[in-house]
CSV table of C-alpha atoms in Angstrom, one decimal:
chain,number,residue,atom,x,y,z
A,1,MET,CA,4.3,7.5,146.2
A,2,PRO,CA,2.2,9.6,145.2
A,3,PHE,CA,1.1,12.9,146.1
A,4,SER,CA,-1.3,14.1,145.7
A,5,LEU,CA,-2.1,18.7,147.1
A,6,ALA,CA,-3.0,19.9,149.7
A,7,ARG,CA,-5.4,22.8,148.1
A,8,ALA,CA,-6.4,24.9,145.4
A,9,VAL,CA,-3.1,27.2,144.4
A,10,HIS,CA,-3.1,29.5,141.9
A,11,SER,CA,0.7,31.9,140.1
A,12,GLU,CA,0.3,34.6,137.3
A,13,LEU,CA,2.9,35.4,134.9
A,14,ILE,CA,2.4,38.7,132.2
A,15,ILE,CA,4.5,37.5,129.2
A,16,LYS,CA,4.5,40.5,126.1
A,17,LYS,CA,1.5,41.1,127.4
A,18,SER,CA,-1.0,38.0,127.8
A,19,ARG,CA,-1.6,37.1,131.6
A,20,PHE,CA,-1.3,33.5,132.1
A,21,ILE,CA,-3.0,32.5,135.6
A,22,GLY,CA,-2.6,29.1,136.6
A,23,CYS,CA,-3.8,27.0,139.3
A,24,VAL,CA,-3.3,23.9,141.0
A,25,GLU,CA,-5.4,21.9,142.7
A,26,PRO,CA,-6.8,18.5,143.8
A,27,CYS,CA,-9.2,17.0,141.4
A,28,PRO,CA,-10.3,13.1,141.4
A,29,ASP,CA,-11.9,12.7,137.8
A,30,ARG,CA,-12.4,14.0,134.5
A,31,ALA,CA,-16.8,14.9,135.6
A,32,THR,CA,-14.8,17.5,138.4
A,33,ALA,CA,-12.1,18.3,136.6
A,34,GLN,CA,-14.6,19.7,132.4
A,35,ALA,CA,-17.1,21.3,135.9
A,36,ARG,CA,-14.5,23.1,137.4
A,37,VAL,CA,-12.8,24.5,134.3
A,38,ASP,CA,-16.6,25.6,132.9
A,39,ALA,CA,-16.7,27.5,136.1
A,40,LEU,CA,-13.5,29.4,135.0
A,41,TRP,CA,-15.2,30.5,131.7
A,42,ALA,CA,-18.2,31.7,133.5
A,43,GLU,CA,-15.7,33.9,136.1
A,44,HIS,CA,-13.0,34.4,132.9
A,45,GLU,CA,-15.5,35.6,130.1
A,46,GLY,CA,-12.1,37.8,128.5
A,47,ALA,CA,-10.4,35.3,128.9
A,48,VAL,CA,-9.7,33.1,124.9
A,49,HIS,CA,-8.2,29.7,126.5
A,50,ILE,CA,-8.3,27.6,129.7
A,51,CYS,CA,-6.2,25.1,128.7
A,52,TRP,CA,-5.8,22.3,132.0
A,53,ALA,CA,-4.5,18.7,132.2
A,54,LEU,CA,-5.3,16.3,134.9
A,55,LEU,CA,-3.1,12.8,136.1
A,56,ALA,CA,-5.9,11.0,137.3
A,57,GLY,CA,-5.1,7.3,136.4
A,58,GLY,CA,-7.6,6.4,133.9
A,59,GLN,CA,-9.0,9.6,133.3
A,60,SER,CA,-5.9,11.7,133.4
A,61,ALA,CA,-6.3,14.3,130.4
A,62,ALA,CA,-4.2,17.5,128.2
A,63,VAL,CA,-6.6,20.0,126.3
A,64,ASP,CA,-4.6,22.2,124.5
A,65,ASP,CA,-7.9,24.3,124.0
A,66,GLY,CA,-7.2,26.4,121.2
A,67,GLU,CA,-3.9,26.1,121.4
A,68,PRO,CA,-1.1,24.7,118.9
A,69,SER,CA,-0.9,21.2,119.4
A,70,GLY,CA,0.9,20.0,122.3
A,71,THR,CA,1.8,23.7,122.9
A,72,ALA,CA,-0.2,23.7,126.7
A,73,GLY,CA,-2.1,20.1,128.1
A,74,ARG,CA,0.6,17.9,127.7
A,75,PRO,CA,3.8,20.2,129.1
A,76,MET,CA,1.5,21.6,131.9
A,77,LEU,CA,0.6,17.5,132.4
A,78,GLU,CA,4.9,16.9,132.3
A,79,VAL,CA,5.2,19.2,134.6
A,80,MET,CA,2.5,17.4,137.9
A,81,ARG,CA,3.6,14.0,136.5
A,82,HIS,CA,7.1,15.0,136.6
A,83,GLN,CA,6.1,16.1,140.4
A,84,ASP,CA,4.7,11.9,140.9
A,85,LEU,CA,1.2,14.1,141.6
A,86,GLU,CA,-2.1,11.9,141.2
A,87,GLY,CA,-5.4,13.7,141.6
A,88,ALA,CA,-4.7,16.8,140.5
A,89,LEU,CA,-5.8,18.9,138.0
A,90,ALA,CA,-3.6,22.6,136.8
A,91,THR,CA,-5.4,24.7,134.3
A,92,VAL,CA,-4.4,28.1,132.9
A,93,VAL,CA,-6.0,30.6,132.3
A,94,ARG,CA,-4.5,33.2,129.4
A,95,TYR,CA,-5.9,36.6,128.1
A,96,TRP,CA,-4.3,37.2,124.2
A,97,GLY,CA,-1.4,40.7,125.2
A,98,GLY,CA,-2.1,40.7,121.6
A,99,THR,CA,1.9,39.4,120.4
A,100,LYS,CA,1.6,35.9,119.0
A,101,LEU,CA,4.8,33.5,121.6
A,102,GLY,CA,5.5,31.1,118.8
A,103,ALA,CA,4.7,27.4,119.9
A,104,GLY,CA,8.5,27.6,122.1
A,105,GLY,CA,6.6,31.0,124.0
A,106,LEU,CA,3.5,29.1,124.1
A,107,VAL,CA,5.1,25.6,125.8
A,108,ARG,CA,6.7,27.5,128.6
A,109,ALA,CA,4.3,30.2,129.7
A,110,TYR,CA,1.7,26.6,130.1
A,111,THR,CA,4.8,25.7,131.8
A,112,ASP,CA,5.9,28.1,134.5
A,113,ALA,CA,2.6,29.3,135.2
A,114,VAL,CA,2.1,25.4,136.0
A,115,ALA,CA,5.4,24.6,138.0
A,116,GLN,CA,5.4,28.5,140.1
A,117,ALA,CA,2.1,27.4,141.1
A,118,LEU,CA,3.4,24.0,141.6
A,119,LEU,CA,6.4,25.9,144.5
A,120,LYS,CA,3.9,27.4,146.2
A,121,ALA,CA,1.8,23.7,147.0
A,122,GLU,CA,1.5,21.6,150.2
A,123,LYS,CA,1.6,18.3,148.4
A,124,VAL,CA,-0.4,15.4,150.8
A,125,PRO,CA,1.5,12.2,150.5
A,126,LEU,CA,-2.2,9.9,149.1
A,127,LEU,CA,-2.3,6.5,150.4
A,128,ARG,CA,-3.9,3.9,148.3
A,129,LEU,CA,-6.5,2.0,150.5
A,130,GLN,CA,-6.6,-2.3,151.0
A,131,SER,CA,-10.5,-3.1,151.6
A,132,LEU,CA,-10.4,-6.5,153.6
A,133,ARG,CA,-13.9,-8.0,155.1
A,134,CYS,CA,-13.6,-10.9,157.1
A,135,THR,CA,-15.9,-13.6,159.8
A,136,LEU,CA,-15.2,-14.5,163.1
A,137,PRO,CA,-16.6,-16.0,166.4
A,138,TYR,CA,-17.8,-13.9,168.3
A,139,ALA,CA,-14.4,-13.9,171.4
A,140,PHE,CA,-12.6,-12.1,169.4
A,141,GLU,CA,-14.4,-8.8,168.4
A,142,GLY,CA,-11.9,-7.4,170.6
A,143,LEU,CA,-9.3,-8.5,169.6
A,144,LEU,CA,-10.7,-7.4,166.0
A,145,ARG,CA,-10.9,-4.2,167.4
A,146,ARG,CA,-7.9,-3.4,169.3
A,147,GLU,CA,-6.3,-4.6,165.5
A,148,LEU,CA,-8.1,-2.8,163.6
A,149,GLU,CA,-7.2,1.3,165.8
A,150,ALA,CA,-2.9,-0.2,165.8
A,151,ALA,CA,-2.8,-0.6,162.6
A,152,GLY,CA,-4.9,3.0,161.9
A,153,ALA,CA,-7.6,0.8,160.1
A,154,GLN,CA,-11.0,2.8,159.5
A,155,LEU,CA,-13.7,0.4,160.2
A,156,LEU,CA,-16.4,0.5,156.9
A,157,GLU,CA,-19.5,-2.0,158.4
A,158,VAL,CA,-20.2,-4.2,161.6
A,159,GLN,CA,-22.9,-7.3,160.9
A,160,HIS,CA,-23.6,-9.2,163.6
A,161,GLY,CA,-25.5,-12.5,162.7
A,162,SER,CA,-24.3,-16.0,163.6
A,163,GLN,CA,-20.7,-14.7,164.0
A,164,VAL,CA,-19.0,-11.4,162.6
A,165,GLU,CA,-18.8,-10.2,159.6
A,166,ALA,CA,-16.8,-7.0,159.3
A,167,MET,CA,-15.5,-5.2,156.4
A,168,PHE,CA,-12.6,-1.7,157.3
A,169,SER,CA,-9.9,-0.1,155.0
A,170,LEU,CA,-5.8,0.2,155.6
A,171,PRO,CA,-3.0,1.8,154.5
A,172,GLU,CA,-1.7,-1.1,150.8
A,173,SER,CA,0.9,-1.7,153.2
A,174,ALA,CA,-0.1,-2.5,156.0
A,175,ALA,CA,-3.0,-4.8,155.1
A,176,ALA,CA,-0.3,-8.3,155.3
A,177,SER,CA,1.0,-7.4,158.7
A,178,LEU,CA,-2.8,-7.0,160.2
A,179,VAL,CA,-4.4,-10.1,158.5
A,180,ALA,CA,-0.9,-11.6,159.9
A,181,ARG,CA,-0.9,-10.6,163.3
A,182,LEU,CA,-5.0,-11.6,162.7
A,183,ASN,CA,-4.2,-14.5,161.3
A,184,GLU,CA,-2.7,-15.8,164.8
A,185,SER,CA,-4.0,-14.2,167.4
A,186,GLY,CA,-7.4,-15.8,166.6
A,187,GLN,CA,-5.7,-18.8,166.0
A,188,GLY,CA,-7.7,-19.1,162.9
A,189,ARG,CA,-11.0,-18.8,163.9
A,190,ILE,CA,-10.8,-15.3,161.2
A,191,ALA,CA,-12.3,-16.6,157.5
A,192,TRP,CA,-11.7,-14.0,155.4
A,193,LEU,CA,-14.3,-13.4,152.2
A,194,LYS,CA,-13.9,-11.1,148.7
A,195,ALA,CA,-13.9,-7.9,149.9
């Protein structure tokens, strides 16, 4: 099961007088990540690099921001992947200390900054939700509402016409059993629509 982060957590390392300020935080997409990086540039005007890595499905990214290719963004991304994270952003702000660290030193510095922050981070399970839509006779609306509450589903929309039409979401893992229970107790009178 993938995890996200409850809140932003920071770390700081000093390596050969270079300062590495790491942060891991929840982040849903690339636009939000870019906005966060822009805010960091405004906050850290003297920084030489702000490298970042984002795990967000098809919008994932790894940015070296001028460091030698493959020494910052990709290693940071790998640290997060090993933690089974999704919807998470890692940033590392670097202030130059006057000494070159070499490729290996950079990889260690960036991965350590992210790893140190992750040690203090609270991981929360990321539930994948499934949306379902159905129609049913008015007589079964109470049954539907009780079953949804028992399953931890969230009722998103209800329309009352010739029949009741309801749309709800719940964890993917609970969807099949809820549908089976509703089909049985609804005596075949609940029709499932494309959500």
